[in-house]
C-alpha positions as MATLAB code, in Angstrom:
seq = 'MSLDTKTEGGGVAPQNKGSWSSFLKSIATFNGDLNSMTAPPFILSSQSLVEFSAYWTEYPSVFVAPASEPDPAKRMLLVLKWWCSTLKQQYSSRSEQYGNEKKPLNPFLGEIFLGKWEDEAGTTQLVSEQVSHHPPVTAYCIWNDRHGVRLQGYNGQKASFSRTIHVKQIGHSLLHIDRYNEDYLFTLPAIHIEGLIYGNPFVELSKATYIQSSSGYCAKIDYSGKGWMSGKKNSFTATVYPEGHERDTLYELAGQWTTGFTIKDHKTKKEIDSWYAKDHKTTPLILAPLAEQDPMESRKAWYAVGQAIEKGNMDLTSQEKSKIENQQRELRRKEQAEGRQWERRFFSRVEHDPVLAALEKKMGERQEPEKTGGIWRWDADKVRARVQQQQLRQQ';
ca = [
      38.461    7.014  -14.434;
      40.745    8.409  -17.191;
      39.790   11.797  -18.879;
      40.385   12.104  -22.674;
      40.851   15.822  -23.030;
      39.797   15.530  -26.771;
      36.152   14.386  -25.840;
      35.850   15.580  -22.271;
      33.220   18.253  -21.873;
      32.199   18.143  -25.572;
      28.703   19.135  -24.340;
      29.766   22.114  -22.162;
      30.154   25.559  -23.241;
      33.756   26.684  -24.033;
      33.932   29.070  -21.101;
      32.823   26.365  -18.595;
      35.036   23.465  -19.933;
      37.736   24.191  -17.380;
      35.202   24.155  -14.468;
      33.540   21.023  -15.712;
      36.801   19.240  -15.808;
      37.810   20.200  -12.297;
      34.250   19.154  -11.236;
      34.860   15.675  -12.781;
      38.084   15.394  -11.065;
      36.783   16.282   -7.672;
      33.922   13.761   -8.055;
      36.326   10.895   -8.851;
      38.440   11.640   -5.728;
      35.473   12.563   -3.365;
      34.445   10.137   -0.402;
      31.077   10.422    0.977;
      27.750   11.465   -0.197;
      28.041   13.501   -3.507;
      24.755   15.533   -2.578;
      27.072   17.433   -0.105;
      29.289   18.722   -2.939;
      28.746   22.275   -4.255;
      28.111   21.870   -8.036;
      29.400   24.434  -10.606;
      26.493   27.104  -11.085;
      26.456   26.358  -14.853;
      25.188   22.948  -14.332;
      22.298   23.998  -11.804;
      18.723   23.770  -12.772;
      16.202   26.350  -11.789;
      13.996   23.768  -10.360;
      14.158   22.465   -6.806;
      13.884   18.868   -5.994;
      10.844   19.353   -4.098;
       9.037   19.881   -7.215;
       9.846   16.306   -8.502;
       6.885   14.933   -6.622;
       4.766   16.317   -9.344;
       6.083   14.070  -11.930;
       4.106   11.108  -10.317;
       0.897   12.611  -11.762;
       1.164   14.296  -14.823;
      -1.406   11.963  -16.554;
      -4.058   12.290  -13.927;
      -6.603   10.006  -15.740;
      -3.948    7.095  -15.860;
      -3.344    7.821  -12.236;
      -6.940    7.165  -11.172;
      -7.914    4.410  -13.837;
      -7.281    1.544  -11.367;
     -10.284    2.644   -9.056;
     -12.600    1.899  -12.009;
     -11.325   -1.890  -12.436;
     -13.299   -4.482  -10.355;
     -10.682   -7.166  -11.258;
      -7.773   -7.234   -8.961;
      -5.384   -8.668  -11.344;
      -6.401   -6.196  -14.206;
      -6.250   -3.679  -11.246;
      -2.555   -4.297  -10.475;
      -1.882   -4.259  -14.321;
      -3.302   -0.698  -14.512;
      -1.327    0.446  -11.222;
       1.857   -0.967  -13.222;
       0.882    0.746  -16.288;
       0.492    4.145  -14.494;
       3.772    3.663  -12.646;
       5.766    2.912  -15.918;
       4.069    6.090  -17.605;
       5.523    8.155  -15.113;
       9.155    7.214  -15.534;
       9.741    9.297  -18.614;
       8.491   12.495  -16.813;
      10.341   11.728  -13.602;
      13.750   10.536  -15.161;
      14.258   12.213  -18.715;
      12.084   15.058  -19.075;
      14.496   17.466  -17.905;
      16.930   16.170  -20.327;
      14.744   16.806  -23.246;
      13.973   20.218  -21.918;
      17.502   21.500  -21.297;
      19.391   19.231  -23.713;
      21.110   17.381  -20.705;
      20.333   16.414  -17.059;
      20.815   19.470  -14.517;
      21.529   19.138  -10.743;
      18.352   20.252   -9.227;
      18.340   22.765   -6.408;
      18.825   21.280   -2.925;
      15.457   21.922   -0.957;
      15.639   23.857    2.344;
      14.071   22.481    5.393;
      10.153   23.482    5.382;
      10.140   24.133    1.553;
       6.694   23.284    0.094;
       5.380   22.916   -3.246;
       1.462   23.235   -3.904;
      -0.434   22.423   -6.843;
      -3.372   20.808   -8.780;
      -4.573   19.188  -12.113;
      -7.755   19.584  -13.689;
      -8.786   17.324  -16.421;
     -11.628   14.644  -17.073;
     -10.571   12.858  -13.929;
     -11.473   15.886  -11.952;
      -9.165   17.723   -9.518;
      -6.019   15.938   -8.554;
      -4.042   17.835   -5.602;
      -0.458   17.866   -4.779;
       1.161   18.765   -1.486;
       5.128   18.302   -1.350;
       7.412   19.218    1.580;
      10.773   18.935    2.525;
      10.531   17.373    6.039;
      14.350   16.666    6.606;
      17.450   18.533    5.639;
      19.924   16.123    7.267;
      19.454   13.611    5.832;
      17.519   15.385    2.865;
      14.106   14.129    2.603;
      11.089   15.022    0.556;
       7.532   13.955    1.521;
       4.453   14.123   -0.733;
       0.719   13.510   -0.859;
      -1.371   13.301   -4.229;
      -5.009   12.700   -4.130;
      -7.980   12.693   -6.317;
     -11.256   12.840   -4.224;
     -13.822   12.048   -6.787;
     -12.013    8.603   -7.411;
     -10.727    7.870   -4.017;
      -7.275    7.484   -4.730;
      -4.266    8.859   -2.734;
      -0.637    8.520   -3.082;
       1.827    9.359   -0.564;
       5.360    8.616    0.059;
       8.740   10.131    0.729;
      12.291    9.681   -0.425;
      15.847   10.946   -0.028;
      19.096   10.256   -2.278;
      22.525    9.037   -1.620;
      24.958    9.775   -4.503;
      28.302    8.075   -4.850;
      30.852    7.706   -7.582;
      32.240    4.582   -9.341;
      33.042    5.059  -12.936;
      29.740    7.410  -12.974;
      27.497    8.735  -10.492;
      25.324    6.258   -8.882;
      22.215    7.632   -6.800;
      20.403    5.165   -4.339;
      16.826    6.332   -3.818;
      15.815    5.592   -0.151;
      12.046    5.498    0.697;
       8.979    4.285   -0.829;
       5.436    5.004   -2.196;
       1.979    3.900   -1.023;
      -0.805    4.081   -3.242;
      -4.591    3.611   -1.530;
      -7.643    2.994   -3.475;
     -10.750    3.904   -1.270;
     -13.353    1.641   -3.335;
     -11.524   -1.706   -2.693;
      -9.708   -0.577    0.665;
      -6.601   -1.725   -1.117;
      -2.956   -0.531   -0.858;
       0.052   -0.913   -3.027;
       3.694   -0.372   -1.903;
       6.469    0.750   -4.422;
      10.216    0.612   -4.156;
      12.313    3.130   -6.107;
      14.673    2.427   -8.964;
      18.488    2.690   -8.718;
      19.867    5.490  -10.804;
      23.004    6.255  -12.562;
      24.187    9.208  -14.557;
      25.619    8.540  -17.991;
      27.361   10.920  -20.424;
      29.068   12.931  -17.643;
      32.523   12.727  -19.471;
      31.149   14.449  -22.436;
      29.148   16.844  -20.603;
      25.933   15.690  -21.633;
      24.464   13.730  -18.479;
      21.417   12.003  -18.629;
      19.723    9.417  -16.336;
      19.480    5.708  -16.585;
      17.783    3.205  -14.490;
      18.983   -0.107  -13.322;
      18.512   -3.169  -11.041;
      14.739   -3.932  -10.247;
      11.813   -2.199   -8.413;
       8.761   -4.197   -7.012;
       4.864   -3.361   -6.391;
       3.157   -5.256   -3.788;
      -0.313   -5.051   -3.142;
      -2.824   -5.939   -0.390;
      -4.867   -7.722   -2.854;
      -2.488  -10.575   -3.399;
      -0.816   -9.532   -6.786;
       2.564   -8.120   -7.237;
       4.643   -6.680  -10.071;
       8.320   -6.882  -10.845;
      10.087   -4.262  -13.131;
      13.392   -4.733  -14.270;
      15.581   -1.957  -15.851;
      18.478   -2.358  -18.307;
      20.444    0.465  -19.701;
      22.572    1.086  -22.833;
      25.850    0.468  -20.842;
      29.341    1.345  -21.896;
      29.279   -0.846  -25.254;
      26.067   -2.143  -26.114;
      22.390   -2.522  -25.241;
      19.360   -0.579  -25.928;
      18.884    2.814  -23.839;
      16.250    3.005  -21.180;
      14.953   -0.464  -21.564;
      12.868   -2.285  -19.284;
      10.564   -5.299  -18.720;
       7.749   -5.899  -16.316;
       5.577   -8.690  -15.141;
       2.324   -8.917  -13.069;
       2.003  -12.243  -10.890;
       0.145  -13.715   -7.897;
       1.724  -13.131   -4.697;
       4.354  -16.017   -3.903;
       4.306  -17.197   -7.468;
       6.498  -15.077   -9.421;
       6.933  -17.476  -12.275;
       3.246  -17.853  -12.933;
       3.168  -14.631  -15.070;
      -0.203  -13.137  -16.003;
       0.643  -10.016  -17.808;
       4.030   -8.855  -19.340;
       5.206   -5.246  -20.193;
       8.329   -4.367  -22.491;
       9.736   -1.221  -24.017;
      11.748    1.874  -23.312;
      10.424    3.963  -20.307;
      11.298    7.166  -22.369;
       9.199    6.300  -25.453;
       6.765    3.537  -24.860;
       5.829    0.007  -24.150;
       3.501   -2.773  -25.182;
       1.396   -5.115  -22.732;
       0.873   -8.599  -23.317;
      -1.498  -11.313  -21.814;
       1.288  -13.830  -21.089;
      -0.943  -16.919  -21.680;
      -1.959  -15.943  -25.136;
       1.047  -13.624  -25.992;
      -1.354  -11.255  -27.444;
      -0.936   -7.529  -27.208;
      -3.643   -6.050  -25.170;
      -2.483   -2.537  -24.533;
       0.241   -0.319  -25.143;
       1.294    3.421  -23.959;
       3.627    5.660  -26.216;
       4.268    9.008  -24.554;
       4.315   10.971  -28.089;
       0.347   10.174  -28.095;
      -0.475   11.455  -24.792;
      -0.030   15.164  -23.701;
       0.774   16.059  -20.015;
      -1.704   17.709  -17.899;
      -0.238   21.192  -16.782;
       0.182   21.464  -13.276;
      -1.838   24.648  -11.953;
       0.027   26.790   -9.342;
      -1.090   29.846   -7.584;
       0.285   33.270   -8.852;
       3.658   33.860   -7.526;
       2.433   37.131   -5.742;
      -0.129   34.907   -3.950;
       2.183   32.225   -2.757;
       3.568   31.454    0.738;
       7.244   32.836    1.067;
       8.083   28.819    1.579;
       6.710   27.789   -1.574;
       9.532   26.677   -3.928;
       9.052   29.178   -6.986;
       8.572   32.229   -4.687;
      11.659   31.198   -2.482;
      14.004   30.266   -5.269;
      12.606   33.046   -7.703;
      15.966   35.334   -7.661;
      18.151   32.196   -7.972;
      16.038   30.843  -10.891;
      16.268   34.269  -12.723;
      19.945   34.369  -12.365;
      20.250   30.848  -13.692;
      18.169   31.502  -16.813;
      20.111   34.449  -17.354;
      23.461   32.776  -17.098;
      24.756   34.959  -14.585;
      26.716   32.417  -12.235;
      28.085   35.140   -9.904;
      24.562   36.286   -9.009;
      23.296   32.839   -8.820;
      26.088   31.920   -6.404;
      24.965   35.034   -4.456;
      21.224   34.321   -4.478;
      21.834   30.986   -3.280;
      24.182   31.829   -0.425;
      21.291   34.223    0.955;
      18.803   31.287    1.342;
      21.639   28.993    2.741;
      22.636   31.614    5.315;
      18.983   32.170    6.332;
      18.442   28.477    6.864;
      21.732   28.291    8.943;
      20.683   31.089   11.111;
      17.097   29.510   11.547;
      18.775   26.221   12.598;
      20.915   28.189   15.129;
      17.983   29.922   16.535;
      15.919   26.697   16.885;
      18.939   25.023   18.583;
      19.214   27.938   21.084;
      15.754   27.786   21.949;
      15.396   24.085   22.162;
      12.976   23.463   19.639;
      12.795   21.628   16.164;
      11.200   22.992   13.021;
       7.289   22.205   12.743;
       6.226   20.595    9.693;
       3.285   21.818    8.084;
       1.710   18.810    6.294;
       3.488   15.625    7.451;
       4.547   14.277   10.802;
       6.956   11.413   11.679;
       5.608    8.251   12.964;
       7.077    5.261   14.825;
       4.957    2.654   13.294;
       2.790    2.343    9.937;
       0.724   -0.906   10.032;
      -0.015   -0.898    6.472;
       3.589   -0.269    5.355;
       4.570   -3.243    8.045;
       2.170   -5.564    6.430;
       3.210   -4.854    2.854;
       7.004   -4.866    3.647;
       6.544   -8.449    5.256;
       5.014   -9.625    2.126;
       7.607   -8.000   -0.073;
      10.591   -9.209    1.968;
      12.212   -5.749    1.987;
      12.655   -3.324    5.070;
      12.319    0.472    4.125;
      15.229    1.635    6.437;
      13.421    4.629    8.043;
      16.613    5.458    9.847;
      18.213    6.697    6.743;
      15.274    8.940    5.993;
      14.769   10.581    9.601;
      11.753    8.198   10.225;
       8.567    7.184    8.510;
       6.922   10.222    7.222;
       3.128   10.289    6.775;
       0.390   12.884    5.760;
      -1.049   14.384    8.859;
      -4.681   15.061    8.158;
      -5.361   16.419   11.485;
      -2.559   18.852   11.289;
      -3.723   19.890    7.991;
      -7.278   20.429    9.085;
      -6.189   22.479   12.078;
      -3.974   24.795    9.709;
      -7.070   25.272    7.384;
      -9.237   26.422   10.392;
      -6.530   28.674   11.634;
      -6.408   30.434    8.043;
     -10.293   30.705    7.981;
     -10.462   32.268   11.472;
      -7.750   34.799   10.526;
      -9.978   35.692    7.439;
     -13.037   36.489    9.473;
];
């Protein structure tokens, strides 16, 4: 990578350009997972990565819509529509908020993020927990009891450098619909960061992801970015087809995941639906007041760090981050000395998941649990026991 000093860091404040240049050079020569590098404080977000699970469901009514569709092919189409509607929030909403992509805070082991959405779909609840630190893995469960829809999954990230930053997302998501006793397995898109040299980083998606259902239908999403010379930013196409017959397309989607897309019946070529983000307001996530949050909840745990970042006080940011990191190191040393491991609150590691195994076999892809510290699943028994303990303490 050659650095042009006339354009390098054009989007970075003058006082930070030297640090930005040094950071780019260190990335270009670094061997290993870039997640282990310490980023300059001025490119840090005040948001922890454990919060990113909320991006799945900022349109709760779209999330639950498949539960009301009796036709399995159309149900798959609605699942695909929901998936594509989440991409803007997951991968570009921070660029729009801050002007460019910021590096999220690395969650600590046991960090949690709890919330809910209220809209015409009823109550949709979220639990997100950092279940592993080496490797870093976030697990989540999102559910709506009224419609009998539940999403759970986990993901880790491994970042490397080759002309730009490439992020491989490791993990998966599973969607379950009670009414049809139906499951959907989602793979996660590859990410790369564009605009680094100019100091205006943004996320682009590449390659393909798949959705495999237990009902006999599949979907494929192909991502194509702007690239170095030409192409339309954030473009994608997607198809719905019967299992084992990828060429027999039933429905097709096309557009830009940051703005919107159209849905067509493949046979008639007629547009039957569309989605444009500007026409849909996200539903705000409801959190407990800061004073009532558990010390392990993300917003409370990182409050001092977030305040320092918002004020642009980089020295204080480093100091407050170091406090949390040192506390975590001390906890790990204590656990090791006592011969025990951190107890996860809401999730447990399982050796085998029959639903995942069946859908993996159909899809022809393996989820590499050895790279995420195992297979992580929502543990209803553990959650029930914890609730009962809390109720007893309140009596």
